[in-house]
């Protein structure tokens, strides 16, 4: 099975406090720790497991600048066979449809049977997979947390739905799936693993290579444009307890007790 | 002509989801003069019950009634919606597991813009809708301008618009089934098989009065010990956010959130939990929420009643000791 996994380089939200920069045009990017989008890691692991079971290859692809090479290499260290970077100034400012259009151009150059994306990325959209599928006219299933290859033409997937329930579907290949966390346990990648793939070449393709008309993607092709970043003014929020730890603890216990929180 | 806004209605076992009335509010905020139509899909008597209920809050209801929709498969439904929805309309869909399945592709098939996970609307100017979204697990917000001149599909975050119960309507149900079913049944490349129900765990956290809930801030499986000890001291049960279940440190039945359990305790301790909407979506009944987080900007502090900014690995054992001391 030829599998393509779409991955995005994103700030690691469990490692970083994300703040708006001084003029509200972006988040504060200095000192941010980046890694591969959490969901994409599960997608790559799933692809590797399928390949190891039934054969084929795993390609990881990312739309981004040259720094996205790091995350491609990381996923190659995990076991992906090949990485492709789709990069061009003309891609900058793309919205979800723009990213999907760029990925589609790569998909149409080769013969993939299965495309995996993460369920969502840092901006929480959850859109690229579904848009890509519709553009390709391939079937789509989102939030997949179980996957089993039935035969060359179809697979069985479980979709996560409300309340921890799971919706089982059979879906024809080729198809696009968005992968939910928890479907597997992504393997650990050590520094040695990354060194092993350090010299592998990662082809970089631009708009010309992909046959994408400039203006159809990027900022000019985008129907949605981010105007600014801000921190919302919300209600009062929590009463933050201050003082020494002992004082805080005594105050907190008093409050919890009064609400029936200590039996 | 008034702008046409369509609201997709989620329902289960004949019961209309809370998001239906939230979409009425969202549509009103989007454009106060819009004409709002509910779109309801399903089969049989259950669907009729849904239409009846929805009719009290929407002036018009479009229904698609067919056995093929007894369980609504987004791939099938999308193909049907494309046949009945006019170009240029605005389609609102709840941003949850079904909406996420249906909506992105629908925008492509309708040649419309796609705007995911809106939490607020701030007016339309020159054909562009100003939308509020959140990024990075709710740590920052953004304004996004969305060109809606050729229509748009917008998913709306559950719980972000306050249900509008003031408007009462005596809606007219329009049967769109024939139009939606014209030609082949769409979407046959993905076939629904069954729903596997969640496993029941050893503790039913939906019945707990006191929940000591742990998130990724616990860092290591071994550290869970301090959570058990606090729960024991408080006489509560242990629950968690999703990453803890993904890592297989606790069983799925302990997960609070939209894809886990809906809990309604009196007191909820959110320990090392950032407070994403998917997690908060599982907390109902306005409990007293205590948040312990080392990041003073964590979104959980906006919802919690009291907060402690500290390293939970230091703070929790001290809290537990003190409770035990007091209890004697
Ligand atoms: C379709 C879908 C459904 C989902 N359903 C659910 C669901 O049902 N339930 C759910 O929980 N999630 C759900 N999620 C996942 C959700 O988006 C978040 O990824 C998740 O809630 C984050 O969990 P967290 O707060 O524990 O982790 P994080 O967001 O990583 O937050 C960890 C927090 O711990 C703090 N911290 C770190 N170290 C310490 C320390 N030593 N002391 C104190 N604080 C510390 C950090 O400041 C941070 O705020 C869903 C996602 C999707 C896409
Ligand atoms: N720039 C990108 N390059 C490659 N894949 C991407 C990119 N952006 C998003 N994706 C894929 O789409 C998924 C969902 O992202 P989003 O729709 O942005 O929330 C991610 O998990 C990735 O698999």
XYZ file of C-alpha atoms and ligand atoms in Angstrom:
667
model
C 0.000 0.000 0.000
C 1.342 3.432 -0.962
C 0.564 5.787 1.894
C 0.982 9.545 2.036
C 0.903 11.243 5.432
C 0.459 15.023 5.583
C 2.330 16.625 8.446
C 2.617 20.122 9.796
C 5.297 21.797 11.847
C 3.655 23.443 14.831
C 4.568 25.015 18.169
C 4.324 22.441 20.899
C 1.530 23.761 23.121
C 2.454 21.586 26.077
C 5.989 23.065 26.023
C 5.143 26.700 25.316
C 3.126 29.532 26.710
C 1.701 31.087 23.579
C 1.491 34.872 23.662
C 0.393 37.550 21.242
C 3.218 39.771 19.963
C 3.273 43.494 20.666
C 1.329 44.634 17.590
C -1.062 41.705 17.454
C 0.071 40.556 14.010
C 1.299 37.176 15.142
C 2.139 35.137 18.205
C 5.509 35.706 19.877
C 7.672 33.271 17.909
C 11.064 33.800 19.523
C 12.042 30.903 21.755
C 9.100 28.751 20.691
C 9.698 25.020 20.728
C 8.353 23.476 17.525
C 7.631 19.895 16.731
C 5.386 17.877 14.503
C 1.693 18.516 15.125
C 0.619 16.046 17.822
C -2.084 14.365 15.711
C 0.241 13.863 12.734
C 2.568 11.741 14.795
C -0.225 9.224 15.306
C -0.967 9.300 11.567
C 2.660 8.506 10.705
C 2.807 5.709 13.286
C -0.353 4.180 11.847
C 1.046 4.353 8.311
C 4.290 2.688 9.390
C 2.388 -0.106 11.115
C 0.295 -0.764 8.004
C 3.378 -0.833 5.801
C 5.198 -3.187 8.150
C 2.230 -5.536 8.096
C 1.294 -5.620 4.416
C 4.143 -3.903 2.572
C 4.298 -0.766 0.481
C 5.760 2.591 1.417
C 5.145 5.619 3.583
C 5.801 9.134 2.311
C 5.547 12.150 4.578
C 4.764 15.518 3.023
C 4.590 18.996 4.444
C 3.699 22.402 3.083
C 5.933 24.923 4.766
C 9.230 26.747 4.768
C 12.662 25.107 4.941
C 12.292 24.625 8.688
C 9.577 22.088 8.031
C 12.396 19.837 6.859
C 13.167 19.068 10.509
C 9.788 17.559 11.166
C 9.893 15.592 7.919
C 13.227 14.181 8.972
C 11.910 13.360 12.417
C 9.076 11.333 10.913
C 11.554 9.633 8.574
C 13.538 8.682 11.647
C 10.336 7.111 12.945
C 10.280 4.967 9.848
C 8.731 6.849 6.935
C 10.485 5.903 3.692
C 10.460 9.274 2.044
C 9.898 12.951 2.746
C 8.731 15.687 0.417
C 8.703 19.386 1.183
C 6.279 21.580 -0.730
C 7.651 25.069 -0.424
C 7.292 28.307 -2.336
C 6.840 31.974 -1.485
C 3.613 31.752 -3.434
C 2.238 29.316 -0.845
C 2.481 31.775 2.015
C -0.810 32.870 3.552
C -2.697 29.879 2.157
C -5.933 29.007 3.908
C -7.076 25.424 4.428
C -8.259 25.135 0.855
C -4.945 26.511 -0.361
C -2.957 23.935 1.625
C -5.246 21.192 0.331
C -4.796 22.410 -3.281
C -1.018 22.231 -2.922
C -1.204 18.738 -1.423
C -3.598 17.668 -4.176
C -1.038 18.615 -6.821
C 1.462 16.240 -5.188
C -1.125 13.476 -4.818
C -1.990 13.646 -8.496
C 1.622 13.201 -9.546
C 1.824 9.757 -7.974
C -0.297 6.746 -7.141
C -1.250 6.805 -3.519
C -3.788 4.364 -2.115
C -4.266 6.038 1.205
C -3.781 9.562 2.528
C -3.643 10.261 6.237
C -3.834 13.624 7.958
C -4.090 14.564 11.607
C -7.560 15.282 13.012
C -6.551 18.889 13.598
C -3.515 21.119 13.916
C -2.505 24.031 16.116
C -5.150 26.367 14.814
C -7.724 23.736 15.614
C -9.353 23.756 12.220
C -9.618 20.119 11.250
C -10.192 21.049 7.640
C -7.335 20.026 5.336
C -8.170 16.307 5.121
C -11.853 16.756 4.343
C -11.179 19.468 1.794
C -8.470 17.418 0.091
C -10.766 14.395 -0.139
C -13.566 16.434 -1.676
C -11.183 17.999 -4.194
C -9.907 14.564 -5.205
C -13.420 13.114 -5.150
C -12.173 10.389 -2.820
C -14.164 9.131 0.147
C -13.259 10.585 3.539
C -13.595 9.614 7.168
C -12.571 11.898 10.031
C -11.442 11.235 13.595
C -10.332 7.696 12.843
C -9.208 5.800 15.933
C -9.178 2.278 14.494
C -7.937 1.064 11.123
C -7.798 -2.383 9.577
C -6.932 -3.237 6.001
C -9.550 -5.626 4.612
C -8.113 -6.195 1.125
C -6.552 -4.252 -1.753
C -9.734 -2.311 -2.320
C -11.106 -1.476 1.069
C -10.368 -0.865 4.709
C -12.384 -0.881 7.883
C -12.201 2.203 10.084
C -13.547 3.219 13.457
C -14.479 6.865 13.919
C -14.563 8.426 17.315
C -17.968 9.898 18.117
C -19.492 11.448 21.217
C -19.348 9.783 24.607
C -16.429 7.510 23.788
C -18.501 5.517 21.299
C -17.087 4.383 17.996
C -18.700 4.364 14.559
C -17.465 1.549 12.326
C -17.350 2.034 8.575
C -16.037 0.262 5.540
C -14.393 2.596 3.078
C -13.070 2.055 -0.464
C -9.516 2.849 -1.483
C -8.156 5.269 -2.404
C -9.416 7.416 0.431
C -8.436 10.150 2.859
C -8.622 9.686 6.627
C -8.007 12.084 9.466
C -6.391 10.326 12.401
C -7.329 10.893 16.030
C -4.888 10.625 18.926
C -4.950 7.380 20.867
C -5.240 5.148 17.762
C -1.762 3.804 18.569
C 1.268 4.645 20.658
C 3.711 6.569 18.474
C 7.219 5.205 18.811
C 9.924 7.210 20.449
C 12.517 8.838 18.225
C 15.914 9.380 19.751
C 18.682 11.613 18.599
C 20.459 8.587 17.113
C 17.508 7.787 14.939
C 17.480 11.316 13.597
C 21.210 11.153 12.869
C 20.662 8.045 10.798
C 18.420 9.888 8.357
C 20.348 13.165 8.476
C 21.900 12.690 5.074
C 18.795 11.485 3.241
C 17.692 13.946 0.637
C 14.309 15.590 0.941
C 13.108 16.913 -2.413
C 11.653 20.419 -2.364
C 8.882 21.163 -4.836
C 7.559 24.625 -5.654
C 4.547 25.972 -7.518
C 6.141 25.382 -10.948
C 7.144 21.804 -10.170
C 3.624 21.077 -9.021
C 1.908 22.928 -11.856
C 0.125 25.257 -9.494
C -0.904 28.635 -10.870
C 0.434 31.324 -8.555
C -2.499 33.304 -7.250
C -4.700 30.210 -6.953
C -3.103 29.478 -3.578
C -1.323 31.665 -1.040
C -2.765 34.850 0.294
C -4.339 35.977 -2.968
C -6.235 32.701 -3.352
C -7.450 32.633 0.230
C -11.076 33.259 1.095
C -10.252 33.351 4.770
C -7.605 35.702 6.091
C -6.380 36.119 9.617
C -6.654 39.774 10.543
C -5.039 39.842 13.973
C -4.296 37.960 17.158
C -5.670 39.063 20.496
C -6.340 37.935 24.029
C -10.064 38.017 24.647
C -11.435 40.028 27.515
C -13.500 37.523 29.332
C -15.486 37.634 32.512
C -13.867 37.674 35.883
C -12.176 34.346 35.620
C -10.867 32.456 38.577
C -9.980 33.995 41.876
C -6.251 33.325 41.914
C -5.164 32.458 45.425
C -2.106 34.375 46.576
C 0.239 34.153 49.518
C 2.557 31.504 50.862
C 1.840 27.907 49.880
C 0.541 27.203 53.377
C -1.821 30.160 53.225
C -3.029 29.141 49.786
C -3.642 25.595 50.933
C -5.642 26.642 53.986
C -7.755 29.029 51.945
C -8.315 26.412 49.279
C -9.335 23.721 51.736
C -11.805 26.094 53.346
C -13.358 26.845 49.940
C -13.472 23.230 48.830
C -15.032 22.196 52.116
C -17.733 24.833 51.867
C -18.699 23.431 48.462
C -18.914 19.894 49.774
C -15.647 18.851 48.184
C -14.181 17.031 51.150
C -16.011 14.047 52.471
C -33.577 39.406 -0.521
C -32.620 38.416 2.965
C -29.471 36.394 3.326
C -30.171 32.678 3.512
C -28.649 30.890 6.465
C -29.042 27.137 6.924
C -28.520 25.434 10.263
C -27.746 21.732 10.308
C -29.569 20.042 13.182
C -27.861 17.252 15.115
C -30.193 14.822 16.848
C -30.027 11.431 18.478
C -32.803 8.983 19.330
C -35.391 11.607 18.409
C -33.900 14.221 20.727
C -32.631 17.506 19.313
C -29.096 18.456 20.315
C -28.471 21.644 22.321
C -26.537 23.040 19.371
C -29.794 23.582 17.408
C -30.797 26.618 19.458
C -27.203 27.786 19.598
C -27.177 27.905 15.809
C -30.303 30.087 15.860
C -28.383 32.513 18.056
C -25.286 32.248 15.860
C -27.280 32.943 12.696
C -28.901 35.948 14.369
C -25.510 37.300 15.348
C -24.143 36.662 11.869
C -26.926 38.641 10.232
C -29.963 39.842 12.200
C -32.008 40.068 8.982
C -31.154 36.595 7.721
C -33.817 34.060 6.937
C -32.901 30.929 8.858
C -33.758 27.427 7.717
C -33.168 24.282 9.731
C -31.924 21.260 7.792
C -32.849 17.936 9.345
C -31.914 14.491 8.059
C -32.911 11.082 9.335
C -35.637 8.503 8.977
C -39.187 7.798 10.055
C -41.027 8.648 13.240
C -37.876 9.721 15.024
C -37.275 12.345 12.364
C -40.863 13.598 12.633
C -40.407 14.100 16.351
C -37.255 16.080 15.646
C -39.012 18.223 13.017
C -41.832 18.985 15.449
C -39.449 20.098 18.118
C -37.359 22.203 15.750
C -40.486 23.834 14.313
C -40.909 25.801 17.519
C -37.704 27.725 16.888
C -37.228 27.844 13.096
C -39.591 29.403 10.570
C -38.734 26.805 7.983
C -37.473 23.253 8.230
C -36.098 21.270 5.330
C -36.285 17.577 5.972
C -34.639 14.671 4.225
C -36.344 11.479 5.267
C -34.975 8.183 4.029
C -34.046 4.771 5.400
C -30.522 5.362 4.078
C -30.245 8.048 6.764
C -31.448 5.939 9.691
C -27.852 6.350 10.760
C -26.595 9.552 9.170
C -23.378 8.903 7.251
C -21.692 12.210 6.424
C -20.527 10.986 3.013
C -24.078 10.103 1.984
C -25.609 13.218 3.479
C -23.062 15.531 1.856
C -24.020 14.289 -1.576
C -27.687 14.927 -0.786
C -27.132 18.389 0.646
C -25.266 19.459 -2.457
C -28.435 18.711 -4.439
C -30.722 20.843 -2.296
C -28.666 23.718 -0.926
C -28.574 26.840 -3.110
C -25.242 28.321 -4.147
C -24.321 31.403 -2.187
C -26.040 30.430 1.044
C -24.413 30.251 4.455
C -24.447 26.842 6.094
C -23.863 26.561 9.835
C -22.844 23.187 11.241
C -21.859 22.356 14.840
C -18.112 21.815 15.202
C -18.211 18.324 16.682
C -17.513 14.814 15.466
C -20.275 14.804 12.864
C -19.810 18.373 11.690
C -16.071 17.832 11.301
C -16.855 14.840 9.085
C -19.422 16.604 6.930
C -18.490 20.233 6.607
C -15.021 20.681 5.038
C -15.915 18.635 1.968
C -19.341 20.246 1.737
C -17.722 23.645 1.248
C -15.768 22.333 -1.738
C -18.827 20.742 -3.325
C -20.774 23.993 -2.888
C -17.863 26.159 -4.135
C -18.166 28.069 -0.898
C -15.637 29.376 1.617
C -14.866 27.203 4.618
C -14.499 28.598 8.089
C -13.954 26.097 10.895
C -14.727 26.384 14.601
C -16.160 29.900 14.890
C -16.758 31.135 18.430
C -18.253 34.534 17.583
C -19.278 36.767 14.684
C -18.582 40.497 14.567
C -20.433 41.759 11.526
C -20.212 41.746 7.747
C -18.387 44.373 5.727
C -17.944 44.359 1.949
C -19.039 40.762 1.708
C -16.587 39.693 4.370
C -17.667 38.212 7.646
C -15.551 38.977 10.691
C -15.207 35.809 12.735
C -13.585 35.129 16.094
C -11.631 31.877 16.394
C -9.227 30.423 18.916
C -5.832 28.906 18.266
C -3.260 26.922 20.238
C -5.777 25.187 22.506
C -7.496 28.452 23.330
C -4.377 30.307 24.443
C -4.920 33.100 21.894
C -7.823 34.350 19.786
C -7.888 35.664 16.241
C -10.151 37.689 14.013
C -10.556 36.043 10.646
C -12.132 37.713 7.631
C -14.090 35.258 5.552
C -15.238 36.114 2.044
C -18.852 34.922 2.081
C -19.875 36.538 -1.219
C -20.122 33.114 -2.859
C -21.484 31.379 0.183
C -19.778 29.743 3.118
C -19.835 26.640 5.235
C -19.039 27.552 8.828
C -18.668 25.201 11.752
C -19.716 26.719 15.057
C -18.158 25.669 18.351
C -20.742 24.061 20.638
C -21.461 26.156 23.700
C -20.052 29.399 22.329
C -23.387 31.015 21.407
C -25.993 31.201 24.121
C -29.086 29.300 23.037
C -31.770 31.704 21.902
C -35.005 30.495 23.429
C -36.827 33.766 23.102
C -37.794 33.331 19.485
C -40.799 31.175 19.026
C -41.819 30.085 15.595
C -44.416 27.869 14.120
C -42.180 26.472 11.457
C -43.244 25.019 8.163
C -41.740 21.632 7.318
C -40.717 21.302 3.680
C -39.997 17.791 2.481
C -36.819 17.887 0.383
C -36.377 14.136 0.200
C -37.210 13.687 -3.478
C -34.802 16.396 -4.552
C -32.056 15.073 -2.269
C -32.510 11.515 -3.523
C -32.612 12.323 -7.229
C -30.433 9.916 -9.192
C -28.102 7.588 -7.311
C -27.633 7.383 -3.603
C -24.433 9.378 -3.126
C -21.422 8.478 -1.036
C -21.559 4.713 -1.376
C -17.776 4.447 -1.158
C -18.096 4.661 2.626
C -20.548 2.295 4.260
C -21.778 2.479 7.821
C -21.448 -0.783 9.711
C -22.276 -0.304 13.389
C -21.688 1.731 16.509
C -19.521 0.135 19.155
C -20.597 1.483 22.538
C -18.002 2.735 25.005
C -16.848 0.224 27.549
C -18.032 0.723 31.087
C -15.186 1.101 33.532
C -14.811 0.223 37.170
C -15.960 3.654 38.327
C -18.833 5.642 36.867
C -17.466 9.190 36.979
C -20.784 10.564 35.711
C -22.178 9.838 39.175
C -19.313 11.313 41.230
C -19.822 14.414 43.378
C -16.130 15.081 43.709
C -13.774 14.625 40.771
C -10.026 14.936 40.968
C -9.160 15.328 37.311
C -5.651 15.067 35.932
C -4.179 16.319 32.667
C -0.928 16.260 30.743
C 0.672 18.457 33.400
C 1.215 15.317 35.493
C 4.093 14.544 33.098
C 4.691 10.935 34.108
C 2.628 7.859 34.805
C 4.333 7.329 38.166
C 3.233 10.770 39.295
C -0.404 9.635 39.162
C 0.138 8.409 42.710
C -0.266 11.976 44.028
C -3.633 12.213 42.265
C -4.900 8.982 43.804
C -3.796 10.194 47.205
C -5.593 13.513 46.842
C -8.754 11.782 45.598
C -8.639 9.458 48.561
C -8.170 12.333 51.024
C -11.072 14.254 49.473
C -13.286 11.222 49.134
C -13.588 11.735 45.396
C -12.942 9.832 42.188
C -10.143 10.246 39.665
C -10.952 11.450 36.165
C -8.725 12.865 33.439
C -8.247 14.671 30.155
C -7.672 12.911 26.909
C -3.860 12.723 26.688
C -3.861 10.603 29.857
C -6.118 8.082 28.151
C -4.163 8.246 24.882
C -1.052 7.335 26.852
C -3.022 4.436 28.380
C -2.337 5.637 31.912
C -6.048 5.582 32.744
C -8.955 3.872 31.076
C -11.184 5.625 28.577
C -14.167 5.550 30.941
C -12.353 8.113 33.116
C -11.999 10.679 30.327
C -14.015 13.862 30.678
C -14.999 15.681 27.493
C -16.856 15.669 24.224
C -15.371 12.346 23.208
C -15.481 11.000 26.740
C -17.907 11.282 29.635
C -20.192 14.134 30.605
C -19.854 14.690 34.322
C -21.816 16.849 36.757
C -19.976 16.841 40.074
C -20.242 19.429 42.854
C -16.498 20.006 42.894
C -14.107 19.546 39.964
C -10.362 19.708 40.497
C -8.636 20.467 37.173
C -4.993 19.600 37.759
C -2.535 20.242 34.927
C -5.385 20.580 32.450
C -5.221 23.469 29.968
C -8.987 23.798 29.482
C -9.693 23.150 25.812
C -13.335 23.310 24.772
C -13.399 19.586 24.081
C -12.499 18.939 27.694
C -14.796 21.586 29.176
C -17.634 20.314 26.977
C -17.859 17.320 29.294
C -18.338 19.334 32.486
C -21.975 20.190 33.172
C -24.068 21.421 36.070
C -21.809 24.374 36.975
C -19.584 22.675 39.555
C -17.131 24.550 41.727
C -13.964 24.315 39.630
C -10.486 24.492 41.139
C -7.603 24.811 38.677
C -3.971 24.125 39.457
C -1.681 25.017 36.588
C 1.825 26.383 36.313
C 0.893 28.600 33.367
C -0.984 31.689 34.639
C -2.380 32.192 31.119
C -3.871 28.731 30.808
C -7.469 29.037 29.528
C -8.737 26.911 32.425
C -8.319 29.939 34.704
C -11.016 31.742 32.737
C -13.587 29.111 33.653
C -12.429 28.013 37.079
C -13.795 29.507 40.299
C -10.463 29.447 42.062
C -7.004 29.007 40.709
C -3.573 28.174 42.016
C -0.593 29.015 39.842
C 1.998 26.468 40.844
C 3.760 23.274 39.873
C 1.195 20.594 40.643
C 3.910 18.059 41.409
C 4.922 20.213 44.388
C 1.545 21.561 45.319
C -0.713 18.497 45.282
C 1.203 16.397 47.850
C 1.219 19.363 50.241
C -2.498 19.875 49.767
C -3.154 16.189 50.396
C -1.037 16.169 53.553
C -2.876 19.156 54.938
C -6.307 17.662 54.227
C -5.293 14.443 55.973
C -3.926 16.442 58.874
C -7.203 18.323 59.305
C -9.246 15.157 58.999
C -6.983 13.671 61.681
C -12.522 15.703 18.111
C -11.746 15.875 19.382
C -12.291 15.442 20.562
C -11.598 15.619 21.760
N -12.176 15.181 22.918
C -11.569 15.408 24.099
C -12.168 14.992 25.341
O -13.240 14.390 25.360
N -11.513 15.279 26.498
C -10.302 15.944 26.524
O -9.773 16.175 27.604
N -9.706 16.296 25.368
C -10.302 16.045 24.161
N -9.662 16.399 22.996
C -8.268 16.864 23.055
C -8.133 18.336 23.338
O -8.138 19.053 22.132
C -6.786 18.595 24.051
O -5.751 18.037 23.295
C -6.743 18.029 25.469
O -7.927 18.356 26.172
C -5.549 18.568 26.203
O -5.443 17.935 27.463
P -4.637 18.608 28.649
O -5.287 19.861 29.049
O -4.452 17.559 29.684
O -3.205 18.855 27.999
P -2.494 20.207 27.542
O -3.386 21.013 26.691
O -1.170 19.819 27.030
O -2.330 21.003 28.919
C -1.471 20.641 29.942
C -1.504 21.754 30.966
O -0.728 21.398 32.080
C 0.035 22.507 32.499
N 1.215 21.967 33.190
C 2.279 21.340 32.649
N 3.118 20.922 33.605
C 2.577 21.300 34.787
C 2.961 21.165 36.135
N 4.108 20.525 36.489
N 2.177 21.688 37.091
C 1.016 22.328 36.766
N 0.603 22.477 35.511
C 1.361 21.961 34.524
C 0.330 23.274 31.245
O 0.554 24.649 31.550
C -0.954 23.070 30.436
O -1.898 24.095 30.678
C -10.335 16.223 21.775
C -9.774 16.646 20.569
C -10.467 16.472 19.380
C -9.849 16.935 18.097
N 1.049 22.915 6.014
C 0.653 21.632 6.029
N 1.381 20.677 5.399
C 0.995 19.382 5.401
N -0.104 18.952 6.019
C -0.873 19.858 6.665
C -0.550 21.238 6.701
N -1.500 21.881 7.414
C -2.376 20.934 7.813
N -2.008 19.719 7.364
C -2.650 18.416 7.607
O -4.000 18.627 7.922
C -4.278 18.189 9.253
C -5.335 19.047 9.878
O -4.870 20.375 9.952
P -5.868 21.613 9.990
O -6.908 21.363 8.969
O -4.981 22.777 9.677
O -6.413 21.639 11.376
C -2.938 18.207 9.941
O -2.938 17.312 11.033
C -2.031 17.747 8.819
O -2.110 16.344 8.638
